[in-house]
PDB file of C-alpha atoms in Angstrom:
ATOM      1  CA  MET Y   1       0.000   0.000   0.000  1.00 51.00           C
ATOM      2  CA  SER Y   2       1.188   3.527  -0.729  1.00 55.00           C
ATOM      3  CA  ILE Y   3       1.588   5.879   2.220  1.00 62.00           C
ATOM      4  CA  PRO Y   4       0.396   9.525   2.270  1.00 66.00           C
ATOM      5  CA  TYR Y   5       3.261  10.642   4.497  1.00 70.00           C
ATOM      6  CA  THR Y   6       7.036  10.741   4.655  1.00 76.00           C
ATOM      7  CA  LEU Y   7       8.947   8.417   6.962  1.00 76.00           C
ATOM      8  CA  PRO Y   8      11.941   9.721   8.937  1.00 76.00           C
ATOM      9  CA  THR Y   9      15.190   9.510   6.975  1.00 79.00           C
ATOM     10  CA  GLU Y  10      16.626   7.019   9.478  1.00 82.00           C
ATOM     11  CA  ALA Y  11      13.541   4.762   9.485  1.00 82.00           C
ATOM     12  CA  ASP Y  12      15.296   2.013   7.542  1.00 82.00           C
ATOM     13  CA  LYS Y  13      17.890   1.770  10.323  1.00 85.00           C
ATOM     14  CA  THR Y  14      15.302   1.076  13.026  1.00 87.00           C
ATOM     15  CA  LYS Y  15      15.642  -2.307  14.679  1.00 90.00           C
ATOM     16  CA  PRO Y  16      13.313  -4.798  12.906  1.00 92.00           C
ATOM     17  CA  TRP Y  17      10.167  -5.700  14.818  1.00 92.00           C
ATOM     18  CA  SER Y  18       9.936  -9.176  16.313  1.00 95.00           C
ATOM     19  CA  TRP Y  19       7.072 -11.029  17.972  1.00 95.00           C
ATOM     20  CA  ASP Y  20       7.094 -11.175  21.788  1.00 95.00           C
ATOM     21  CA  ASP Y  21       5.259 -14.155  23.293  1.00 95.00           C
ATOM     22  CA  TYR Y  22       4.576 -12.258  26.520  1.00 95.00           C
ATOM     23  CA  TYR Y  23       3.421  -8.867  25.272  1.00 95.00           C
ATOM     24  CA  ASP Y  24       1.952  -9.497  21.816  1.00 95.00           C
ATOM     25  CA  PHE Y  25      -1.709 -10.444  21.481  1.00 96.00           C
ATOM     26  CA  PRO Y  26      -2.665 -12.161  18.188  1.00 95.00           C
ATOM     27  CA  ARG Y  27      -4.948 -10.272  15.797  1.00 96.00           C
ATOM     28  CA  ASP Y  28      -8.485 -11.489  15.120  1.00 97.00           C
ATOM     29  CA  LEU Y  29      -9.909 -10.485  11.724  1.00 98.00           C
ATOM     30  CA  ILE Y  30     -12.943 -12.776  11.979  1.00 98.00           C
ATOM     31  CA  GLY Y  31     -14.670 -11.909  15.242  1.00 98.00           C
ATOM     32  CA  TYR Y  32     -18.200 -13.208  15.755  1.00 98.00           C
ATOM     33  CA  GLY Y  33     -18.889 -13.611  12.046  1.00 97.00           C
ATOM     34  CA  GLU Y  34     -21.959 -12.809   9.964  1.00 96.00           C
ATOM     35  CA  LYS Y  35     -24.583 -13.546  12.619  1.00 92.00           C
ATOM     36  CA  SER Y  36     -22.717 -11.723  15.392  1.00 96.00           C
ATOM     37  CA  HIS Y  37     -23.346 -12.784  18.994  1.00 97.00           C
ATOM     38  CA  ASN Y  38     -26.413 -12.148  21.142  1.00 98.00           C
ATOM     39  CA  PRO Y  39     -25.186 -10.732  24.465  1.00 98.00           C
ATOM     40  CA  GLN Y  40     -28.622 -11.315  26.016  1.00 98.00           C
ATOM     41  CA  TRP Y  41     -28.934  -7.874  27.554  1.00 98.00           C
ATOM     42  CA  PRO Y  42     -31.125  -7.559  30.670  1.00 98.00           C
ATOM     43  CA  ASN Y  43     -34.890  -7.364  30.121  1.00 98.00           C
ATOM     44  CA  ASN Y  44     -34.348  -8.451  26.520  1.00 98.00           C
ATOM     45  CA  ALA Y  45     -33.027  -5.018  25.612  1.00 98.00           C
ATOM     46  CA  ARG Y  46     -32.398  -4.381  21.936  1.00 98.00           C
ATOM     47  CA  ILE Y  47     -29.350  -2.238  22.598  1.00 98.00           C
ATOM     48  CA  ALA Y  48     -27.010  -1.304  25.447  1.00 98.00           C
ATOM     49  CA  VAL Y  49     -25.929   2.342  25.459  1.00 98.00           C
ATOM     50  CA  SER Y  50     -22.793   3.481  27.290  1.00 98.00           C
ATOM     51  CA  PHE Y  51     -22.008   7.170  27.767  1.00 98.00           C
ATOM     52  CA  VAL Y  52     -18.345   7.841  28.547  1.00 98.00           C
ATOM     53  CA  ILE Y  53     -16.993  11.140  29.858  1.00 98.00           C
ATOM     54  CA  ASN Y  54     -13.242  11.542  29.423  1.00 96.00           C
ATOM     55  CA  TYR Y  55     -11.872  13.601  32.301  1.00 95.00           C
ATOM     56  CA  GLU Y  56      -8.361  14.701  31.291  1.00 93.00           C
ATOM     57  CA  GLU Y  57      -8.105  18.382  32.149  1.00 93.00           C
ATOM     58  CA  GLY Y  58      -4.904  19.214  33.992  1.00 89.00           C
ATOM     59  CA  ALA Y  59      -3.180  16.056  32.781  1.00 88.00           C
ATOM     60  CA  GLU Y  60      -2.511  17.219  29.217  1.00 88.00           C
ATOM     61  CA  ASN Y  61       1.028  17.732  27.935  1.00 83.00           C
ATOM     62  CA  SER Y  62       2.487  20.730  29.750  1.00 89.00           C
ATOM     63  CA  VAL Y  63       5.799  21.835  31.168  1.00 86.00           C
ATOM     64  CA  LEU Y  64       3.898  22.207  34.456  1.00 89.00           C
ATOM     65  CA  ASN Y  65       3.541  18.420  34.417  1.00 88.00           C
ATOM     66  CA  GLY Y  66       7.199  17.862  33.573  1.00 89.00           C
ATOM     67  CA  ASP Y  67       6.596  17.399  29.839  1.00 84.00           C
ATOM     68  CA  LEU Y  68       8.893  18.731  27.141  1.00 87.00           C
ATOM     69  CA  HIS Y  69       6.169  20.638  25.298  1.00 90.00           C
ATOM     70  CA  SER Y  70       2.582  21.884  25.350  1.00 86.00           C
ATOM     71  CA  GLU Y  71      -0.498  19.942  24.234  1.00 88.00           C
ATOM     72  CA  THR Y  72      -1.594  20.132  20.564  1.00 84.00           C
ATOM     73  CA  TYR Y  73      -4.368  17.513  20.486  1.00 80.00           C
ATOM     74  CA  ILE Y  74      -8.141  17.686  21.114  1.00 81.00           C
ATOM     75  CA  TRP Y  75      -8.733  21.356  21.756  1.00 80.00           C
ATOM     76  CA  GLU Y  76     -10.578  24.041  19.786  1.00 85.00           C
ATOM     77  CA  ALA Y  77      -7.702  24.864  17.428  1.00 84.00           C
ATOM     78  CA  PRO Y  78      -5.650  21.655  17.158  1.00 80.00           C
ATOM     79  CA  GLY Y  79      -2.527  21.223  15.104  1.00 78.00           C
ATOM     80  CA  GLY Y  80       0.483  23.434  14.719  1.00 78.00           C
ATOM     81  CA  ASP Y  81       3.759  23.083  16.509  1.00 85.00           C
ATOM     82  CA  PRO Y  82       3.855  22.642  20.281  1.00 88.00           C
ATOM     83  CA  ARG Y  83       5.606  25.167  22.492  1.00 89.00           C
ATOM     84  CA  VAL Y  84       8.848  23.510  23.576  1.00 89.00           C
ATOM     85  CA  GLN Y  85       9.834  24.230  27.195  1.00 93.00           C
ATOM     86  CA  GLU Y  86       7.132  26.900  27.315  1.00 92.00           C
ATOM     87  CA  ARG Y  87       3.569  27.082  28.558  1.00 93.00           C
ATOM     88  CA  SER Y  88       0.709  27.581  26.099  1.00 84.00           C
ATOM     89  CA  LEU Y  89      -1.787  29.672  28.034  1.00 87.00           C
ATOM     90  CA  ILE Y  90      -4.407  29.418  25.284  1.00 87.00           C
ATOM     91  CA  VAL Y  91      -4.381  25.620  25.335  1.00 88.00           C
ATOM     92  CA  GLU Y  92      -4.287  25.547  29.124  1.00 92.00           C
ATOM     93  CA  SER Y  93      -7.358  27.775  29.378  1.00 93.00           C
ATOM     94  CA  ASP Y  94      -9.321  25.671  26.865  1.00 92.00           C
ATOM     95  CA  PHE Y  95      -8.660  22.589  28.971  1.00 91.00           C
ATOM     96  CA  GLU Y  96      -9.598  24.560  32.090  1.00 94.00           C
ATOM     97  CA  TYR Y  97     -13.004  25.230  30.567  1.00 95.00           C
ATOM     98  CA  GLY Y  98     -13.592  21.497  30.719  1.00 95.00           C
ATOM     99  CA  SER Y  99     -12.708  21.222  34.411  1.00 96.00           C
ATOM    100  CA  ARG Y 100     -14.609  24.371  35.410  1.00 96.00           C
ATOM    101  CA  PRO Y 101     -18.069  24.765  33.748  1.00 97.00           C
ATOM    102  CA  GLY Y 102     -17.875  21.937  31.189  1.00 97.00           C
ATOM    103  CA  VAL Y 103     -17.744  18.910  33.469  1.00 98.00           C
ATOM    104  CA  TRP Y 104     -20.593  20.141  35.664  1.00 98.00           C
ATOM    105  CA  ARG Y 105     -22.792  20.897  32.668  1.00 98.00           C
ATOM    106  CA  LEU Y 106     -22.409  17.288  31.503  1.00 98.00           C
ATOM    107  CA  PHE Y 107     -22.972  15.923  35.012  1.00 98.00           C
ATOM    108  CA  ARG Y 108     -26.168  17.965  35.437  1.00 98.00           C
ATOM    109  CA  LEU Y 109     -27.589  16.616  32.193  1.00 98.00           C
ATOM    110  CA  PHE Y 110     -27.021  12.965  33.072  1.00 98.00           C
ATOM    111  CA  ASN Y 111     -28.060  13.327  36.696  1.00 98.00           C
ATOM    112  CA  LYS Y 112     -31.257  15.106  35.663  1.00 98.00           C
ATOM    113  CA  HIS Y 113     -32.157  12.185  33.392  1.00 98.00           C
ATOM    114  CA  GLY Y 114     -31.085   9.542  35.897  1.00 98.00           C
ATOM    115  CA  ILE Y 115     -28.444   8.182  33.513  1.00 98.00           C
ATOM    116  CA  LYS Y 116     -25.334   6.462  34.849  1.00 98.00           C
ATOM    117  CA  PHE Y 117     -22.152   7.094  32.887  1.00 98.00           C
ATOM    118  CA  THR Y 118     -18.553   5.877  32.988  1.00 98.00           C
ATOM    119  CA  LEU Y 119     -15.874   8.448  33.732  1.00 97.00           C
ATOM    120  CA  TYR Y 120     -12.525   7.773  32.064  1.00 96.00           C
ATOM    121  CA  GLY Y 121     -10.487   9.595  34.694  1.00 94.00           C
ATOM    122  CA  VAL Y 122      -6.807  10.421  34.306  1.00 91.00           C
ATOM    123  CA  GLY Y 123      -5.328  10.091  37.791  1.00 89.00           C
ATOM    124  CA  LYS Y 124      -3.546  13.461  37.659  1.00 91.00           C
ATOM    125  CA  ALA Y 125      -6.732  15.248  36.573  1.00 92.00           C
ATOM    126  CA  LEU Y 126      -8.762  13.771  39.438  1.00 94.00           C
ATOM    127  CA  GLU Y 127      -6.027  14.671  41.916  1.00 92.00           C
ATOM    128  CA  ASP Y 128      -6.257  18.297  40.751  1.00 94.00           C
ATOM    129  CA  ASN Y 129     -10.053  18.406  41.045  1.00 95.00           C
ATOM    130  CA  PRO Y 130     -11.222  15.697  43.483  1.00 95.00           C
ATOM    131  CA  ALA Y 131     -14.740  17.178  43.569  1.00 97.00           C
ATOM    132  CA  VAL Y 132     -15.303  15.539  40.161  1.00 97.00           C
ATOM    133  CA  ALA Y 133     -14.553  12.076  41.548  1.00 95.00           C
ATOM    134  CA  LYS Y 134     -16.580  12.794  44.700  1.00 96.00           C
ATOM    135  CA  SER Y 135     -19.620  13.742  42.611  1.00 97.00           C
ATOM    136  CA  CYS Y 136     -19.312  10.563  40.547  1.00 97.00           C
ATOM    137  CA  VAL Y 137     -19.213   8.382  43.652  1.00 96.00           C
ATOM    138  CA  GLU Y 138     -22.112  10.187  45.336  1.00 97.00           C
ATOM    139  CA  ASN Y 139     -24.289   9.841  42.226  1.00 97.00           C
ATOM    140  CA  GLY Y 140     -23.462   6.192  41.540  1.00 97.00           C
ATOM    141  CA  HIS Y 141     -21.429   6.652  38.380  1.00 97.00           C
ATOM    142  CA  ASP Y 142     -18.612   4.381  37.198  1.00 97.00           C
ATOM    143  CA  VAL Y 143     -14.996   5.606  37.450  1.00 96.00           C
ATOM    144  CA  ALA Y 144     -12.360   3.878  35.301  1.00 95.00           C
ATOM    145  CA  SER Y 145      -8.696   4.673  34.775  1.00 92.00           C
ATOM    146  CA  HIS Y 146      -7.651   6.669  31.722  1.00 90.00           C
ATOM    147  CA  GLY Y 147      -3.936   6.315  32.321  1.00 81.00           C
ATOM    148  CA  TYR Y 148      -1.294   7.991  34.524  1.00 68.00           C
ATOM    149  CA  ARG Y 149       1.500   5.994  36.200  1.00 53.00           C
ATOM    150  CA  LYS Y 150      -0.280   6.310  39.552  1.00 75.00           C
ATOM    151  CA  GLY Y 151      -3.764   5.937  38.147  1.00 82.00           C
ATOM    152  CA  ILE Y 152      -4.903   3.084  40.365  1.00 89.00           C
ATOM    153  CA  GLU Y 153      -3.597   4.705  43.553  1.00 89.00           C
ATOM    154  CA  SER Y 154      -5.014   8.122  42.637  1.00 88.00           C
ATOM    155  CA  ILE Y 155      -8.494   6.851  41.846  1.00 92.00           C
ATOM    156  CA  THR Y 156      -8.534   4.645  44.933  1.00 93.00           C
ATOM    157  CA  LYS Y 157      -7.600   7.675  47.045  1.00 91.00           C
ATOM    158  CA  VAL Y 158     -10.219  10.072  45.673  1.00 91.00           C
ATOM    159  CA  CYS Y 159     -13.015   7.544  45.018  1.00 93.00           C
ATOM    160  CA  GLY Y 160     -12.521   5.135  47.896  1.00 93.00           C
ATOM    161  CA  ALA Y 161     -12.168   2.112  45.580  1.00 93.00           C
ATOM    162  CA  PRO Y 162      -9.835   1.086  42.745  1.00 94.00           C
ATOM    163  CA  PRO Y 163     -11.008   1.327  39.123  1.00 95.00           C
ATOM    164  CA  LYS Y 164     -12.629  -1.836  37.782  1.00 96.00           C
ATOM    165  CA  GLY Y 165     -11.850  -0.951  34.176  1.00 96.00           C
ATOM    166  CA  TRP Y 166      -9.102   0.703  32.137  1.00 94.00           C
ATOM    167  CA  TYR Y 167      -8.819   2.741  28.966  1.00 94.00           C
ATOM    168  CA  TYR Y 168      -5.471   4.187  27.918  1.00 90.00           C
ATOM    169  CA  GLY Y 169      -6.217   5.917  24.619  1.00 88.00           C
ATOM    170  CA  ARG Y 170      -2.567   6.647  23.879  1.00 84.00           C
ATOM    171  CA  LEU Y 171      -1.331   3.139  24.562  1.00 86.00           C
ATOM    172  CA  SER Y 172       1.887   1.393  23.627  1.00 90.00           C
ATOM    173  CA  PRO Y 173       2.110  -2.064  22.007  1.00 91.00           C
ATOM    174  CA  ARG Y 174       2.768  -3.470  25.488  1.00 92.00           C
ATOM    175  CA  SER Y 175       0.064  -1.614  27.401  1.00 92.00           C
ATOM    176  CA  HIS Y 176      -2.511  -4.427  27.521  1.00 92.00           C
ATOM    177  CA  ALA Y 177      -0.047  -6.819  29.098  1.00 94.00           C
ATOM    178  CA  LEU Y 178       1.436  -4.205  31.444  1.00 93.00           C
ATOM    179  CA  VAL Y 179      -1.932  -3.104  32.837  1.00 92.00           C
ATOM    180  CA  TRP Y 180      -2.865  -6.759  33.314  1.00 93.00           C
ATOM    181  CA  ASP Y 181       0.385  -7.361  35.219  1.00 94.00           C
ATOM    182  CA  VAL Y 182      -0.089  -4.349  37.511  1.00 92.00           C
ATOM    183  CA  TYR Y 183      -3.607  -5.390  38.507  1.00 93.00           C
ATOM    184  CA  LYS Y 184      -2.355  -8.896  39.257  1.00 93.00           C
ATOM    185  CA  GLU Y 185       0.573  -7.592  41.297  1.00 93.00           C
ATOM    186  CA  MET Y 186      -1.778  -5.409  43.351  1.00 93.00           C
ATOM    187  CA  GLY Y 187      -4.364  -8.175  43.790  1.00 94.00           C
ATOM    188  CA  ILE Y 188      -7.127  -6.057  42.248  1.00 94.00           C
ATOM    189  CA  PRO Y 189      -9.722  -7.474  39.820  1.00 95.00           C
ATOM    190  CA  LEU Y 190      -9.599  -5.994  36.318  1.00 96.00           C
ATOM    191  CA  LEU Y 191     -13.138  -6.504  35.018  1.00 98.00           C
ATOM    192  CA  TRP Y 192     -12.673  -4.920  31.602  1.00 98.00           C
ATOM    193  CA  MET Y 193     -10.437  -3.008  29.229  1.00 97.00           C
ATOM    194  CA  SER Y 194     -11.566  -0.725  26.432  1.00 97.00           C
ATOM    195  CA  ASP Y 195      -8.501  -0.139  24.268  1.00 96.00           C
ATOM    196  CA  SER Y 196     -10.217  -1.801  21.326  1.00 97.00           C
ATOM    197  CA  TYR Y 197     -12.433  -0.520  18.541  1.00 97.00           C
ATOM    198  CA  ALA Y 198     -12.935  -3.925  16.949  1.00 98.00           C
ATOM    199  CA  ASP Y 199     -16.598  -4.756  17.605  1.00 98.00           C
ATOM    200  CA  ASP Y 200     -20.043  -3.658  18.779  1.00 98.00           C
ATOM    201  CA  VAL Y 201     -20.207  -6.473  21.349  1.00 98.00           C
ATOM    202  CA  PRO Y 202     -17.840  -7.314  24.226  1.00 98.00           C
ATOM    203  CA  TYR Y 203     -15.477 -10.225  23.702  1.00 98.00           C
ATOM    204  CA  TRP Y 204     -12.830 -12.225  25.533  1.00 98.00           C
ATOM    205  CA  LYS Y 205      -9.133 -12.315  24.683  1.00 97.00           C
ATOM    206  CA  ASP Y 206      -6.602 -14.913  25.733  1.00 97.00           C
ATOM    207  CA  VAL Y 207      -3.777 -13.332  27.732  1.00 97.00           C
ATOM    208  CA  PRO Y 208      -0.350 -14.478  26.473  1.00 96.00           C
ATOM    209  CA  SER Y 209       1.111 -14.529  29.999  1.00 94.00           C
ATOM    210  CA  GLU Y 210      -1.547 -17.097  30.985  1.00 95.00           C
ATOM    211  CA  THR Y 211      -0.434 -19.600  28.369  1.00 94.00           C
ATOM    212  CA  GLY Y 212      -0.076 -22.995  30.018  1.00 91.00           C
ATOM    213  CA  LYS Y 213      -1.773 -21.958  33.260  1.00 93.00           C
ATOM    214  CA  GLU Y 214      -4.485 -24.230  34.663  1.00 92.00           C
ATOM    215  CA  ASN Y 215      -7.090 -21.587  35.494  1.00 93.00           C
ATOM    216  CA  PRO Y 216      -6.675 -18.678  33.079  1.00 95.00           C
ATOM    217  CA  GLU Y 217      -8.927 -15.679  33.624  1.00 96.00           C
ATOM    218  CA  GLY Y 218      -8.824 -14.028  30.192  1.00 97.00           C
ATOM    219  CA  MET Y 219      -9.186 -10.342  29.410  1.00 98.00           C
ATOM    220  CA  LEU Y 220     -12.649  -8.955  28.706  1.00 98.00           C
ATOM    221  CA  MET Y 221     -12.687  -6.231  26.078  1.00 98.00           C
ATOM    222  CA  VAL Y 222     -15.572  -3.747  26.106  1.00 98.00           C
ATOM    223  CA  PRO Y 223     -14.842  -1.906  22.828  1.00 98.00           C
ATOM    224  CA  TYR Y 224     -14.687   1.879  22.818  1.00 98.00           C
ATOM    225  CA  SER Y 225     -15.579   4.143  19.883  1.00 96.00           C
ATOM    226  CA  TYR Y 226     -13.730   6.745  17.837  1.00 95.00           C
ATOM    227  CA  ASP Y 227     -16.826   6.829  15.641  1.00 96.00           C
ATOM    228  CA  CYS Y 228     -19.479   8.228  17.985  1.00 98.00           C
ATOM    229  CA  ASN Y 229     -17.001  10.471  19.739  1.00 97.00           C
ATOM    230  CA  ASP Y 230     -17.034  14.237  20.165  1.00 97.00           C
ATOM    231  CA  PHE Y 231     -13.266  14.505  19.601  1.00 94.00           C
ATOM    232  CA  LYS Y 232     -14.220  14.622  15.912  1.00 94.00           C
ATOM    233  CA  PHE Y 233     -15.226  18.254  16.461  1.00 94.00           C
ATOM    234  CA  ASN Y 234     -11.489  18.876  16.759  1.00 90.00           C
ATOM    235  CA  VAL Y 235     -10.175  17.045  13.683  1.00 88.00           C
ATOM    236  CA  PRO Y 236     -10.380  18.202  10.046  1.00 84.00           C
ATOM    237  CA  THR Y 237     -12.627  15.360   8.854  1.00 83.00           C
ATOM    238  CA  GLY Y 238     -14.971  15.409  11.844  1.00 90.00           C
ATOM    239  CA  PHE Y 239     -18.129  17.238  12.916  1.00 93.00           C
ATOM    240  CA  SER Y 240     -18.484  20.872  11.910  1.00 91.00           C
ATOM    241  CA  ALA Y 241     -21.679  21.691  13.826  1.00 95.00           C
ATOM    242  CA  PRO Y 242     -23.716  20.268  16.734  1.00 96.00           C
ATOM    243  CA  HIS Y 243     -26.438  18.979  14.409  1.00 97.00           C
ATOM    244  CA  ASP Y 244     -23.803  16.857  12.628  1.00 97.00           C
ATOM    245  CA  PHE Y 245     -23.034  15.205  15.970  1.00 97.00           C
ATOM    246  CA  TYR Y 246     -26.710  14.588  16.705  1.00 98.00           C
ATOM    247  CA  ASP Y 247     -27.405  13.166  13.242  1.00 98.00           C
ATOM    248  CA  HIS Y 248     -24.390  10.871  13.495  1.00 98.00           C
ATOM    249  CA  LEU Y 249     -25.408   9.542  16.919  1.00 98.00           C
ATOM    250  CA  LYS Y 250     -29.023   9.090  15.876  1.00 98.00           C
ATOM    251  CA  ASN Y 251     -28.119   7.225  12.687  1.00 98.00           C
ATOM    252  CA  ALA Y 252     -25.752   4.912  14.564  1.00 98.00           C
ATOM    253  CA  PHE Y 253     -28.361   4.250  17.245  1.00 98.00           C
ATOM    254  CA  ASP Y 254     -31.109   3.547  14.698  1.00 98.00           C
ATOM    255  CA  ILE Y 255     -29.033   0.960  12.814  1.00 98.00           C
ATOM    256  CA  LEU Y 256     -27.894  -0.804  15.978  1.00 98.00           C
ATOM    257  CA  TYR Y 257     -31.427  -0.709  17.395  1.00 98.00           C
ATOM    258  CA  GLU Y 258     -32.723  -2.259  14.182  1.00 98.00           C
ATOM    259  CA  GLU Y 259     -30.127  -5.035  14.430  1.00 98.00           C
ATOM    260  CA  GLY Y 260     -31.337  -5.640  17.966  1.00 98.00           C
ATOM    261  CA  THR Y 261     -34.896  -6.163  16.749  1.00 98.00           C
ATOM    262  CA  GLU Y 262     -33.506  -8.738  14.314  1.00 97.00           C
ATOM    263  CA  GLY Y 263     -31.958 -10.810  17.098  1.00 96.00           C
ATOM    264  CA  MET Y 264     -28.455  -9.311  17.041  1.00 98.00           C
ATOM    265  CA  PRO Y 265     -28.338  -6.816  19.964  1.00 98.00           C
ATOM    266  CA  LYS Y 266     -25.313  -4.556  20.156  1.00 98.00           C
ATOM    267  CA  MET Y 267     -23.772  -1.958  22.417  1.00 98.00           C
ATOM    268  CA  MET Y 268     -23.327   1.684  21.483  1.00 98.00           C
ATOM    269  CA  THR Y 269     -20.640   3.844  23.053  1.00 98.00           C
ATOM    270  CA  ILE Y 270     -20.744   7.645  23.014  1.00 98.00           C
ATOM    271  CA  GLY Y 271     -17.398   9.254  23.885  1.00 98.00           C
ATOM    272  CA  LEU Y 272     -17.514  12.751  25.396  1.00 98.00           C
ATOM    273  CA  HIS Y 273     -14.989  15.331  26.601  1.00 96.00           C
ATOM    274  CA  CYS Y 274     -15.752  18.067  29.118  1.00 97.00           C
ATOM    275  CA  ARG Y 275     -14.002  20.786  27.097  1.00 95.00           C
ATOM    276  CA  ILE Y 276     -15.875  19.776  23.924  1.00 95.00           C
ATOM    277  CA  THR Y 277     -19.470  18.710  24.579  1.00 98.00           C
ATOM    278  CA  GLY Y 278     -19.345  20.582  27.869  1.00 97.00           C
ATOM    279  CA  LYS Y 279     -19.797  23.708  25.756  1.00 97.00           C
ATOM    280  CA  PRO Y 280     -23.406  24.920  25.400  1.00 97.00           C
ATOM    281  CA  ALA Y 281     -24.166  24.430  21.701  1.00 97.00           C
ATOM    282  CA  ARG Y 282     -22.790  20.891  21.653  1.00 97.00           C
ATOM    283  CA  LEU Y 283     -24.522  19.990  24.890  1.00 98.00           C
ATOM    284  CA  ALA Y 284     -27.815  20.895  23.214  1.00 98.00           C
ATOM    285  CA  ALA Y 285     -27.150  18.192  20.587  1.00 98.00           C
ATOM    286  CA  LEU Y 286     -26.329  15.641  23.288  1.00 98.00           C
ATOM    287  CA  LYS Y 287     -29.455  16.571  25.239  1.00 98.00           C
ATOM    288  CA  LYS Y 288     -31.559  16.074  22.116  1.00 98.00           C
ATOM    289  CA  PHE Y 289     -30.027  12.617  21.591  1.00 98.00           C
ATOM    290  CA  VAL Y 290     -30.606  11.601  25.213  1.00 98.00           C
ATOM    291  CA  GLU Y 291     -34.257  12.599  24.925  1.00 98.00           C
ATOM    292  CA  TYR Y 292     -34.544  10.701  21.630  1.00 98.00           C
ATOM    293  CA  ILE Y 293     -33.322   7.369  22.971  1.00 98.00           C
ATOM    294  CA  GLU Y 294     -35.361   7.763  26.161  1.00 98.00           C
ATOM    295  CA  GLY Y 295     -38.421   7.627  23.936  1.00 98.00           C
ATOM    296  CA  LYS Y 296     -37.484   4.162  22.638  1.00 98.00           C
ATOM    297  CA  GLU Y 297     -38.461   0.837  24.183  1.00 98.00           C
ATOM    298  CA  ARG Y 298     -36.040  -1.798  25.475  1.00 98.00           C
ATOM    299  CA  VAL Y 299     -32.976   0.419  25.649  1.00 98.00           C
ATOM    300  CA  TRP Y 300     -30.490  -0.409  28.408  1.00 98.00           C
ATOM    301  CA  ILE Y 301     -28.464   2.681  29.342  1.00 98.00           C
ATOM    302  CA  THR Y 302     -25.697   1.562  31.646  1.00 98.00           C
ATOM    303  CA  THR Y 303     -22.039   1.846  32.596  1.00 98.00           C
ATOM    304  CA  ARG Y 304     -19.158  -0.102  31.143  1.00 98.00           C
ATOM    305  CA  THR Y 305     -18.784  -1.962  34.411  1.00 98.00           C
ATOM    306  CA  GLY Y 306     -22.474  -2.829  34.204  1.00 98.00           C
ATOM    307  CA  ILE Y 307     -21.936  -4.245  30.714  1.00 98.00           C
ATOM    308  CA  ALA Y 308     -18.837  -6.160  31.835  1.00 98.00           C
ATOM    309  CA  GLU Y 309     -20.530  -7.660  34.886  1.00 98.00           C
ATOM    310  CA  HIS Y 310     -23.475  -8.812  32.789  1.00 98.00           C
ATOM    311  CA  PHE Y 311     -21.258 -10.322  30.102  1.00 98.00           C
ATOM    312  CA  ARG Y 312     -19.062 -12.089  32.640  1.00 98.00           C
ATOM    313  CA  GLU Y 313     -22.088 -13.664  34.281  1.00 98.00           C
ATOM    314  CA  LYS Y 314     -23.717 -14.780  31.027  1.00 98.00           C
ATOM    315  CA  PHE Y 315     -20.538 -15.762  29.181  1.00 98.00           C
ATOM    316  CA  PRO Y 316     -17.693 -16.762  31.515  1.00 98.00           C
ATOM    317  CA  TYR Y 317     -14.256 -16.919  29.980  1.00 98.00           C
ATOM    318  CA  LYS Y 318     -13.275 -20.041  28.062  1.00 97.00           C
ATOM    319  CA  ARG Y 319      -9.846 -20.254  26.513  1.00 96.00           C
ATOM    320  CA  GLY Y 320      -9.903 -19.683  22.757  1.00 96.00           C
ATOM    321  CA  ARG Y 321     -13.511 -18.376  22.748  1.00 97.00           C
ATOM    322  CA  LEU Y 322     -14.809 -14.839  22.226  1.00 97.00           C
ATOM    323  CA  ALA Y 323     -17.890 -15.646  24.303  1.00 96.00           C
TER     324      ALA Y 323
END
């Protein structure tokens, strides 16, 4: 395949890649196949809907955090060169909008409608604004780790319990195995991971480090979405207006809902960011979508932990099986 970019001049001198039996997970290009898999959602729901709020503000690239340069990704004017060994006050203030009015605007919407969401919380961000974690716990929402070297400790400290799930976002080829190892070392159950975009239904993966073990536990993947995700307001090929976001979410929901009526229920994930959909015009589109799906029958709106717990109960891990 041709490539629409230029590789570094020294790329051909990079050490050749080699398979690692401990860290590398095999690819699966087949999945559940043509007829998919019926996850048997509670109350015979036709679709499971998971709202995810990414809480990252204060943990972005910044010299204040010991980084070499400023953030350039997922803000109102992305792109351009980062400021090296300098602060970018414009970028900082856009992120601060998310942690100041934006997050509370999103929380009010979901709490008003009685909807439980999953918070992808970066440990550093929650340390800087623990009121966000406190509100999630008090209102029964789900808090998962969104990275940070002390993510488990930070979330445990501010929420009173360790995260049951994990989503990196900017992961390395070894991240799946490393997160798995850390949870095992700490004796904490890892119910799910979401660094996958491969399906509309949860699925099990064999963990390479469990090869040969008598009682393997497997890794449950609850796929995330770059498709129904508000970060596309901040990329050139994404959403240009709030009604684009609403139309996209509605169309995705309608197709998945239809598949559910045909005996192939799916899950739908909506990814949100406080500094993006926490802004008024975009929140109006989200509010309209929430009201739309509330008018439908047999819709299960739940957290990612709720989905994982259901799937684990209905389809316990079996080596070599997706479900």
